[in-house]
mmCIF file with all atom_site columns, C-alpha atoms and ligand atoms in Angstrom:
data_model
loop_
_atom_site.group_PDB
_atom_site.id
_atom_site.type_symbol
_atom_site.label_atom_id
_atom_site.label_alt_id
_atom_site.label_comp_id
_atom_site.label_asym_id
_atom_site.label_entity_id
_atom_site.label_seq_id
_atom_site.pdbx_PDB_ins_code
_atom_site.Cartn_x
_atom_site.Cartn_y
_atom_site.Cartn_z
_atom_site.occupancy
_atom_site.B_iso_or_equiv
_atom_site.pdbx_formal_charge
_atom_site.auth_seq_id
_atom_site.auth_comp_id
_atom_site.auth_asym_id
_atom_site.auth_atom_id
_atom_site.pdbx_PDB_model_num
ATOM   1   C CA . MET X 1 1   ? -51.602 -4.496  10.631 1.00 45.00 ? 1   MET X CA 1
ATOM   2   C CA . CYS X 1 2   ? -51.123 -1.347  8.665  1.00 47.00 ? 2   CYS X CA 1
ATOM   3   C CA . ASP X 1 3   ? -48.433 -0.012  11.035 1.00 54.00 ? 3   ASP X CA 1
ATOM   4   C CA . CYS X 1 4   ? -46.467 -3.198  10.859 1.00 49.00 ? 4   CYS X CA 1
ATOM   5   C CA . ARG X 1 5   ? -46.558 -3.203  7.152  1.00 58.00 ? 5   ARG X CA 1
ATOM   6   C CA . SER X 1 6   ? -45.298 0.348   6.707  1.00 60.00 ? 6   SER X CA 1
ATOM   7   C CA . GLY X 1 7   ? -42.597 -0.470  9.245  1.00 59.00 ? 7   GLY X CA 1
ATOM   8   C CA . ALA X 1 8   ? -41.565 -3.411  7.122  1.00 59.00 ? 8   ALA X CA 1
ATOM   9   C CA . VAL X 1 9   ? -41.478 -1.239  4.022  1.00 55.00 ? 9   VAL X CA 1
ATOM   10  C CA . TRP X 1 10  ? -39.268 1.283   5.801  1.00 55.00 ? 10  TRP X CA 1
ATOM   11  C CA . THR X 1 11  ? -36.992 -1.453  7.008  1.00 53.00 ? 11  THR X CA 1
ATOM   12  C CA . LEU X 1 12  ? -36.687 -2.902  3.522  1.00 50.00 ? 12  LEU X CA 1
ATOM   13  C CA . LEU X 1 13  ? -35.914 0.544   2.170  1.00 47.00 ? 13  LEU X CA 1
ATOM   14  C CA . LEU X 1 14  ? -33.218 0.995   4.818  1.00 49.00 ? 14  LEU X CA 1
ATOM   15  C CA . VAL X 1 15  ? -31.750 -2.393  4.038  1.00 48.00 ? 15  VAL X CA 1
ATOM   16  C CA . TRP X 1 16  ? -31.674 -1.433  0.414  1.00 49.00 ? 16  TRP X CA 1
ATOM   17  C CA . LEU X 1 17  ? -30.034 1.916   1.175  1.00 47.00 ? 17  LEU X CA 1
ATOM   18  C CA . ASN X 1 18  ? -27.509 0.315   3.488  1.00 46.00 ? 18  ASN X CA 1
ATOM   19  C CA . SER X 1 19  ? -26.689 -2.462  1.085  1.00 46.00 ? 19  SER X CA 1
ATOM   20  C CA . ALA X 1 20  ? -25.576 0.126   -1.450 1.00 42.00 ? 20  ALA X CA 1
ATOM   21  C CA . SER X 1 21  ? -22.521 0.501   0.786  1.00 49.00 ? 21  SER X CA 1
ATOM   22  C CA . CYS X 1 22  ? -22.835 -2.850  2.485  1.00 60.00 ? 22  CYS X CA 1
ATOM   23  C CA . GLN X 1 23  ? -20.068 -2.724  5.010  1.00 73.00 ? 23  GLN X CA 1
ATOM   24  C CA . LEU X 1 24  ? -19.441 -4.043  8.424  1.00 93.00 ? 24  LEU X CA 1
ATOM   25  C CA . VAL X 1 25  ? -18.032 -1.413  10.742 1.00 97.00 ? 25  VAL X CA 1
ATOM   26  C CA . VAL X 1 26  ? -15.762 -2.436  13.590 1.00 97.00 ? 26  VAL X CA 1
ATOM   27  C CA . ARG X 1 27  ? -14.576 -0.039  16.223 1.00 96.00 ? 27  ARG X CA 1
ATOM   28  C CA . GLY X 1 28  ? -11.247 -0.232  18.004 1.00 97.00 ? 28  GLY X CA 1
ATOM   29  C CA . PHE X 1 29  ? -9.120  1.874   20.324 1.00 96.00 ? 29  PHE X CA 1
ATOM   30  C CA . VAL X 1 30  ? -5.503  2.948   20.087 1.00 96.00 ? 30  VAL X CA 1
ATOM   31  C CA . GLY X 1 31  ? -3.267  0.461   21.902 1.00 95.00 ? 31  GLY X CA 1
ATOM   32  C CA . GLU X 1 32  ? -5.931  -2.232  22.110 1.00 96.00 ? 32  GLU X CA 1
ATOM   33  C CA . ASP X 1 33  ? -6.574  -5.309  19.973 1.00 97.00 ? 33  ASP X CA 1
ATOM   34  C CA . VAL X 1 34  ? -9.448  -5.682  17.559 1.00 98.00 ? 34  VAL X CA 1
ATOM   35  C CA . VAL X 1 35  ? -10.928 -8.621  15.647 1.00 98.00 ? 35  VAL X CA 1
ATOM   36  C CA . LEU X 1 36  ? -11.832 -8.076  12.006 1.00 98.00 ? 36  LEU X CA 1
ATOM   37  C CA . PRO X 1 37  ? -14.419 -10.699 11.164 1.00 98.00 ? 37  PRO X CA 1
ATOM   38  C CA . CYS X 1 38  ? -14.538 -12.650 7.909  1.00 98.00 ? 38  CYS X CA 1
ATOM   39  C CA . ILE X 1 39  ? -16.904 -15.589 7.859  1.00 97.00 ? 39  ILE X CA 1
ATOM   40  C CA . TYR X 1 40  ? -17.183 -17.511 4.610  1.00 97.00 ? 40  TYR X CA 1
ATOM   41  C CA . SER X 1 41  ? -20.865 -17.947 3.810  1.00 96.00 ? 41  SER X CA 1
ATOM   42  C CA . ASN X 1 42  ? -21.169 -19.102 0.214  1.00 96.00 ? 42  ASN X CA 1
ATOM   43  C CA . VAL X 1 43  ? -23.069 -22.319 -0.366 1.00 95.00 ? 43  VAL X CA 1
ATOM   44  C CA . ASP X 1 44  ? -20.128 -23.967 -2.133 1.00 95.00 ? 44  ASP X CA 1
ATOM   45  C CA . PRO X 1 45  ? -18.176 -26.009 0.415  1.00 96.00 ? 45  PRO X CA 1
ATOM   46  C CA . LEU X 1 46  ? -14.616 -24.923 1.097  1.00 96.00 ? 46  LEU X CA 1
ATOM   47  C CA . PRO X 1 47  ? -11.762 -27.099 -0.157 1.00 96.00 ? 47  PRO X CA 1
ATOM   48  C CA . ASP X 1 48  ? -9.476  -28.780 2.384  1.00 95.00 ? 48  ASP X CA 1
ATOM   49  C CA . LYS X 1 49  ? -6.760  -26.218 1.749  1.00 96.00 ? 49  LYS X CA 1
ATOM   50  C CA . VAL X 1 50  ? -7.959  -22.648 1.635  1.00 97.00 ? 50  VAL X CA 1
ATOM   51  C CA . SER X 1 51  ? -6.163  -19.429 0.779  1.00 98.00 ? 51  SER X CA 1
ATOM   52  C CA . VAL X 1 52  ? -7.424  -16.123 2.115  1.00 98.00 ? 52  VAL X CA 1
ATOM   53  C CA . PHE X 1 53  ? -5.994  -12.694 1.435  1.00 98.00 ? 53  PHE X CA 1
ATOM   54  C CA . TRP X 1 54  ? -6.458  -9.720  3.727  1.00 98.00 ? 54  TRP X CA 1
ATOM   55  C CA . ARG X 1 55  ? -5.657  -6.294  2.274  1.00 98.00 ? 55  ARG X CA 1
ATOM   56  C CA . ASP X 1 56  ? -5.902  -2.770  3.656  1.00 98.00 ? 56  ASP X CA 1
ATOM   57  C CA . LYS X 1 57  ? -7.109  0.386   1.924  1.00 96.00 ? 57  LYS X CA 1
ATOM   58  C CA . ASP X 1 58  ? -3.720  0.873   0.236  1.00 97.00 ? 58  ASP X CA 1
ATOM   59  C CA . ASP X 1 59  ? -3.620  -2.751  -0.898 1.00 97.00 ? 59  ASP X CA 1
ATOM   60  C CA . ARG X 1 60  ? -0.916  -3.612  1.635  1.00 98.00 ? 60  ARG X CA 1
ATOM   61  C CA . VAL X 1 61  ? -0.717  -7.234  2.672  1.00 98.00 ? 61  VAL X CA 1
ATOM   62  C CA . VAL X 1 62  ? -2.318  -7.433  6.102  1.00 98.00 ? 62  VAL X CA 1
ATOM   63  C CA . LEU X 1 63  ? -2.205  -11.214 6.189  1.00 98.00 ? 63  LEU X CA 1
ATOM   64  C CA . ASP X 1 64  ? -2.092  -13.984 3.601  1.00 98.00 ? 64  ASP X CA 1
ATOM   65  C CA . ILE X 1 65  ? -3.341  -17.382 4.575  1.00 98.00 ? 65  ILE X CA 1
ATOM   66  C CA . VAL X 1 66  ? -1.884  -19.730 1.974  1.00 98.00 ? 66  VAL X CA 1
ATOM   67  C CA . GLU X 1 67  ? -3.295  -23.251 1.937  1.00 97.00 ? 67  GLU X CA 1
ATOM   68  C CA . ASN X 1 68  ? -4.272  -23.097 5.589  1.00 97.00 ? 68  ASN X CA 1
ATOM   69  C CA . SER X 1 69  ? -1.083  -21.561 6.852  1.00 97.00 ? 69  SER X CA 1
ATOM   70  C CA . GLU X 1 70  ? -0.195  -17.975 7.671  1.00 98.00 ? 70  GLU X CA 1
ATOM   71  C CA . ASP X 1 71  ? 2.420   -16.582 5.326  1.00 96.00 ? 71  ASP X CA 1
ATOM   72  C CA . GLN X 1 72  ? 4.647   -14.348 7.450  1.00 90.00 ? 72  GLN X CA 1
ATOM   73  C CA . MET X 1 73  ? 6.938   -13.490 4.522  1.00 93.00 ? 73  MET X CA 1
ATOM   74  C CA . SER X 1 74  ? 4.407   -11.620 2.414  1.00 95.00 ? 74  SER X CA 1
ATOM   75  C CA . GLN X 1 75  ? 3.103   -9.515  5.273  1.00 96.00 ? 75  GLN X CA 1
ATOM   76  C CA . ASN X 1 76  ? 3.631   -5.769  4.945  1.00 98.00 ? 76  ASN X CA 1
ATOM   77  C CA . VAL X 1 77  ? 6.026   -4.264  7.484  1.00 97.00 ? 77  VAL X CA 1
ATOM   78  C CA . LYS X 1 78  ? 3.183   -2.186  8.918  1.00 97.00 ? 78  LYS X CA 1
ATOM   79  C CA . PHE X 1 79  ? 1.411   -5.333  10.051 1.00 97.00 ? 79  PHE X CA 1
ATOM   80  C CA . LYS X 1 80  ? 4.373   -7.551  10.828 1.00 96.00 ? 80  LYS X CA 1
ATOM   81  C CA . GLY X 1 81  ? 3.944   -9.230  14.173 1.00 94.00 ? 81  GLY X CA 1
ATOM   82  C CA . ARG X 1 82  ? 0.656   -7.428  14.788 1.00 97.00 ? 82  ARG X CA 1
ATOM   83  C CA . VAL X 1 83  ? -1.824  -9.525  12.826 1.00 98.00 ? 83  VAL X CA 1
ATOM   84  C CA . SER X 1 84  ? -2.761  -13.137 13.295 1.00 97.00 ? 84  SER X CA 1
ATOM   85  C CA . SER X 1 85  ? -5.670  -15.411 12.504 1.00 98.00 ? 85  SER X CA 1
ATOM   86  C CA . PHE X 1 86  ? -7.372  -18.361 14.152 1.00 98.00 ? 86  PHE X CA 1
ATOM   87  C CA . PRO X 1 87  ? -6.246  -21.557 12.356 1.00 97.00 ? 87  PRO X CA 1
ATOM   88  C CA . GLU X 1 88  ? -8.500  -23.761 14.468 1.00 97.00 ? 88  GLU X CA 1
ATOM   89  C CA . GLN X 1 89  ? -11.438 -21.799 13.015 1.00 97.00 ? 89  GLN X CA 1
ATOM   90  C CA . TYR X 1 90  ? -10.532 -22.189 9.321  1.00 97.00 ? 90  TYR X CA 1
ATOM   91  C CA . ARG X 1 91  ? -12.568 -25.337 8.779  1.00 95.00 ? 91  ARG X CA 1
ATOM   92  C CA . LYS X 1 92  ? -15.629 -23.456 10.042 1.00 96.00 ? 92  LYS X CA 1
ATOM   93  C CA . GLY X 1 93  ? -14.997 -20.834 7.368  1.00 97.00 ? 93  GLY X CA 1
ATOM   94  C CA . ASN X 1 94  ? -13.912 -18.339 10.004 1.00 98.00 ? 94  ASN X CA 1
ATOM   95  C CA . PHE X 1 95  ? -10.983 -16.355 8.603  1.00 98.00 ? 95  PHE X CA 1
ATOM   96  C CA . SER X 1 96  ? -11.192 -13.494 11.068 1.00 98.00 ? 96  SER X CA 1
ATOM   97  C CA . VAL X 1 97  ? -7.953  -11.785 12.058 1.00 98.00 ? 97  VAL X CA 1
ATOM   98  C CA . VAL X 1 98  ? -6.874  -9.871  15.109 1.00 98.00 ? 98  VAL X CA 1
ATOM   99  C CA . ILE X 1 99  ? -4.872  -6.655  14.822 1.00 98.00 ? 99  ILE X CA 1
ATOM   100 C CA . LYS X 1 100 ? -2.892  -6.029  17.979 1.00 97.00 ? 100 LYS X CA 1
ATOM   101 C CA . THR X 1 101 ? -1.947  -2.734  19.618 1.00 96.00 ? 101 THR X CA 1
ATOM   102 C CA . LEU X 1 102 ? -3.993  -0.607  17.258 1.00 97.00 ? 102 LEU X CA 1
ATOM   103 C CA . ARG X 1 103 ? -2.566  2.574   15.802 1.00 96.00 ? 103 ARG X CA 1
ATOM   104 C CA . GLN X 1 104 ? -4.563  5.580   14.704 1.00 96.00 ? 104 GLN X CA 1
ATOM   105 C CA . ASP X 1 105 ? -3.532  4.978   11.093 1.00 96.00 ? 105 ASP X CA 1
ATOM   106 C CA . ASP X 1 106 ? -4.954  1.452   11.115 1.00 98.00 ? 106 ASP X CA 1
ATOM   107 C CA . GLY X 1 107 ? -8.402  2.885   10.439 1.00 97.00 ? 107 GLY X CA 1
ATOM   108 C CA . GLY X 1 108 ? -10.102 2.304   7.097  1.00 97.00 ? 108 GLY X CA 1
ATOM   109 C CA . PRO X 1 109 ? -11.556 -0.492  5.012  1.00 98.00 ? 109 PRO X CA 1
ATOM   110 C CA . TYR X 1 110 ? -10.059 -3.993  4.940  1.00 98.00 ? 110 TYR X CA 1
ATOM   111 C CA . ASP X 1 111 ? -10.849 -6.630  2.353  1.00 98.00 ? 111 ASP X CA 1
ATOM   112 C CA . CYS X 1 112 ? -10.938 -10.343 3.037  1.00 98.00 ? 112 CYS X CA 1
ATOM   113 C CA . THR X 1 113 ? -10.892 -12.457 -0.117 1.00 98.00 ? 113 THR X CA 1
ATOM   114 C CA . VAL X 1 114 ? -11.299 -16.209 -0.131 1.00 98.00 ? 114 VAL X CA 1
ATOM   115 C CA . HIS X 1 115 ? -9.247  -17.366 -3.092 1.00 97.00 ? 115 HIS X CA 1
ATOM   116 C CA . ARG X 1 116 ? -11.112 -19.127 -5.909 1.00 95.00 ? 116 ARG X CA 1
ATOM   117 C CA . MET X 1 117 ? -14.413 -19.058 -4.049 1.00 96.00 ? 117 MET X CA 1
ATOM   118 C CA . TYR X 1 118 ? -15.711 -15.712 -5.339 1.00 93.00 ? 118 TYR X CA 1
ATOM   119 C CA . PHE X 1 119 ? -16.035 -14.530 -1.785 1.00 97.00 ? 119 PHE X CA 1
ATOM   120 C CA . GLN X 1 120 ? -15.025 -11.119 -0.541 1.00 97.00 ? 120 GLN X CA 1
ATOM   121 C CA . ARG X 1 121 ? -15.964 -9.075  2.504  1.00 96.00 ? 121 ARG X CA 1
ATOM   122 C CA . THR X 1 122 ? -15.104 -5.537  3.434  1.00 97.00 ? 122 THR X CA 1
ATOM   123 C CA . VAL X 1 123 ? -14.749 -4.580  7.075  1.00 98.00 ? 123 VAL X CA 1
ATOM   124 C CA . SER X 1 124 ? -14.347 -0.950  7.960  1.00 97.00 ? 124 SER X CA 1
ATOM   125 C CA . LEU X 1 125 ? -12.236 -0.254  11.005 1.00 98.00 ? 125 LEU X CA 1
ATOM   126 C CA . THR X 1 126 ? -12.692 2.918   13.003 1.00 97.00 ? 126 THR X CA 1
ATOM   127 C CA . VAL X 1 127 ? -9.929  3.668   15.478 1.00 97.00 ? 127 VAL X CA 1
ATOM   128 C CA . SER X 1 128 ? -10.737 5.946   18.382 1.00 94.00 ? 128 SER X CA 1
ATOM   129 C CA . GLY X 1 129 ? -8.218  7.619   20.614 1.00 91.00 ? 129 GLY X CA 1
ATOM   130 C CA . GLU X 1 130 ? -9.859  6.686   23.859 1.00 72.00 ? 130 GLU X CA 1
ATOM   131 C CA . ARG X 1 131 ? -12.470 4.257   25.009 1.00 74.00 ? 131 ARG X CA 1
ATOM   132 C CA . ASP X 1 132 ? -16.033 5.432   25.570 1.00 63.00 ? 132 ASP X CA 1
ATOM   133 C CA . VAL X 1 133 ? -19.479 3.903   25.345 1.00 58.00 ? 133 VAL X CA 1
ATOM   134 C CA . GLY X 1 134 ? -20.456 2.935   21.850 1.00 54.00 ? 134 GLY X CA 1
ATOM   135 C CA . VAL X 1 135 ? -21.721 0.165   19.689 1.00 54.00 ? 135 VAL X CA 1
ATOM   136 C CA . SER X 1 136 ? -19.302 -1.885  17.670 1.00 54.00 ? 136 SER X CA 1
ATOM   137 C CA . LEU X 1 137 ? -21.802 -2.196  14.883 1.00 55.00 ? 137 LEU X CA 1
ATOM   138 C CA . THR X 1 138 ? -23.257 0.917   13.288 1.00 55.00 ? 138 THR X CA 1
ATOM   139 C CA . PRO X 1 139 ? -25.195 1.468   10.098 1.00 55.00 ? 139 PRO X CA 1
ATOM   140 C CA . PRO X 1 140 ? -23.610 3.729   7.494  1.00 54.00 ? 140 PRO X CA 1
ATOM   141 C CA . PRO X 1 141 ? -24.322 7.477   7.979  1.00 55.00 ? 141 PRO X CA 1
ATOM   142 C CA . GLY X 1 142 ? -27.084 7.503   5.361  1.00 53.00 ? 142 GLY X CA 1
ATOM   143 C CA . GLY X 1 143 ? -29.200 5.175   7.478  1.00 47.00 ? 143 GLY X CA 1
ATOM   144 C CA . ALA X 1 144 ? -28.977 7.442   10.499 1.00 45.00 ? 144 ALA X CA 1
ATOM   145 C CA . ALA X 1 145 ? -30.436 10.395  8.656  1.00 46.00 ? 145 ALA X CA 1
ATOM   146 C CA . VAL X 1 146 ? -33.438 8.431   7.469  1.00 44.00 ? 146 VAL X CA 1
ATOM   147 C CA . THR X 1 147 ? -34.540 7.173   10.838 1.00 44.00 ? 147 THR X CA 1
ATOM   148 C CA . ASN X 1 148 ? -34.491 8.796   14.237 1.00 49.00 ? 148 ASN X CA 1
ATOM   149 C CA . SER X 1 149 ? -35.267 5.642   16.175 1.00 61.00 ? 149 SER X CA 1
ATOM   150 C CA . LEU X 1 150 ? -32.337 3.740   17.647 1.00 60.00 ? 150 LEU X CA 1
ATOM   151 C CA . HIS X 1 151 ? -34.469 0.630   17.672 1.00 66.00 ? 151 HIS X CA 1
ATOM   152 C CA . LEU X 1 152 ? -35.047 0.824   13.963 1.00 60.00 ? 152 LEU X CA 1
ATOM   153 C CA . ARG X 1 153 ? -31.382 1.581   13.357 1.00 62.00 ? 153 ARG X CA 1
ATOM   154 C CA . LEU X 1 154 ? -30.316 -1.514  15.239 1.00 58.00 ? 154 LEU X CA 1
ATOM   155 C CA . LEU X 1 155 ? -32.876 -3.553  13.351 1.00 58.00 ? 155 LEU X CA 1
ATOM   156 C CA . ALA X 1 156 ? -31.636 -2.130  10.073 1.00 56.00 ? 156 ALA X CA 1
ATOM   157 C CA . ALA X 1 157 ? -28.040 -2.897  11.019 1.00 56.00 ? 157 ALA X CA 1
ATOM   158 C CA . THR X 1 158 ? -28.977 -6.467  11.869 1.00 53.00 ? 158 THR X CA 1
ATOM   159 C CA . LEU X 1 159 ? -30.865 -6.911  8.645  1.00 53.00 ? 159 LEU X CA 1
ATOM   160 C CA . THR X 1 160 ? -28.010 -5.368  6.713  1.00 53.00 ? 160 THR X CA 1
ATOM   161 C CA . LEU X 1 161 ? -25.697 -7.917  8.235  1.00 50.00 ? 161 LEU X CA 1
ATOM   162 C CA . LEU X 1 162 ? -28.062 -10.735 7.312  1.00 50.00 ? 162 LEU X CA 1
ATOM   163 C CA . PHE X 1 163 ? -28.316 -9.270  3.861  1.00 51.00 ? 163 PHE X CA 1
ATOM   164 C CA . CYS X 1 164 ? -24.527 -9.134  3.613  1.00 49.00 ? 164 CYS X CA 1
ATOM   165 C CA . CYS X 1 165 ? -24.282 -12.716 4.702  1.00 48.00 ? 165 CYS X CA 1
ATOM   166 C CA . VAL X 1 166 ? -26.689 -14.114 2.135  1.00 48.00 ? 166 VAL X CA 1
ATOM   167 C CA . THR X 1 167 ? -25.403 -12.229 -0.880 1.00 45.00 ? 167 THR X CA 1
HETATM 168 C C1 . NAG W 2 .   ? -14.351 -16.543 14.639 1.00 93.33 ? 1   NAG W C1 1
HETATM 169 O O1 . NAG W 2 .   ? -13.216 -16.767 15.432 1.00 93.33 ? 1   NAG W O1 1
HETATM 170 C C2 . NAG W 2 .   ? -12.968 -15.777 16.411 1.00 93.33 ? 1   NAG W C2 1
HETATM 171 C C3 . NAG W 2 .   ? -11.696 -16.134 17.127 1.00 93.33 ? 1   NAG W C3 1
HETATM 172 O O2 . NAG W 2 .   ? -11.762 -17.396 17.711 1.00 93.33 ? 1   NAG W O2 1
HETATM 173 C C4 . NAG W 2 .   ? -14.145 -15.678 17.367 1.00 93.33 ? 1   NAG W C4 1
HETATM 174 O O3 . NAG W 2 .   ? -13.930 -14.633 18.290 1.00 93.33 ? 1   NAG W O3 1
HETATM 175 C C5 . NAG W 2 .   ? -15.420 -15.420 16.585 1.00 93.33 ? 1   NAG W C5 1
HETATM 176 O O4 . NAG W 2 .   ? -16.523 -15.448 17.466 1.00 93.33 ? 1   NAG W O4 1
HETATM 177 C C6 . NAG W 2 .   ? -15.590 -16.466 15.510 1.00 93.33 ? 1   NAG W C6 1
HETATM 178 N N1 . NAG W 2 .   ? -16.772 -16.138 14.721 1.00 93.33 ? 1   NAG W N1 1
HETATM 179 C C7 . NAG W 2 .   ? -17.679 -17.060 14.398 1.00 93.33 ? 1   NAG W C7 1
HETATM 180 C C8 . NAG W 2 .   ? -18.875 -16.569 13.649 1.00 93.33 ? 1   NAG W C8 1
HETATM 181 O O5 . NAG W 2 .   ? -17.553 -18.229 14.686 1.00 93.33 ? 1   NAG W O5 1
#
């Protein structure tokens, strides 16, 4: 129907707008732990031994996974003892990390790069002082101004994620 179609056009436009700053936003709270996701999704299969590099906005070493093992030596002092990954998930391409006891200054973008596989993801972490109701996944501010419907925003966020995953 006509309505459906214009809805689809709007959604595509939103996806396009969002993809300009295609970023996953994760929300955390001071003192709590948060998982920063990084799921390898290229078609090329991963080698047996994978290296993955996590960096923060100032290019500090958050965590290096070198040939399937966490390198504690290279880790920046800011993240020492606070960041770990899930080795049992590596073979599924899941290189997510957990940051423990969040600090206010942990907020910002984080990059996850899978070495030699041309794969990089940016996760933006927002750290709030205290817990309240909120969604852990929000579209970038531009998307919110375009639509006033929460439903459409959620749909756009979902599609953005899908879009992120296939590109
Ligand atoms: C990746 O691993 C983490 C930790 O086990 C888990 O919470 C998350 O759901 C996993 N993600 C996927 C897509 O498997």
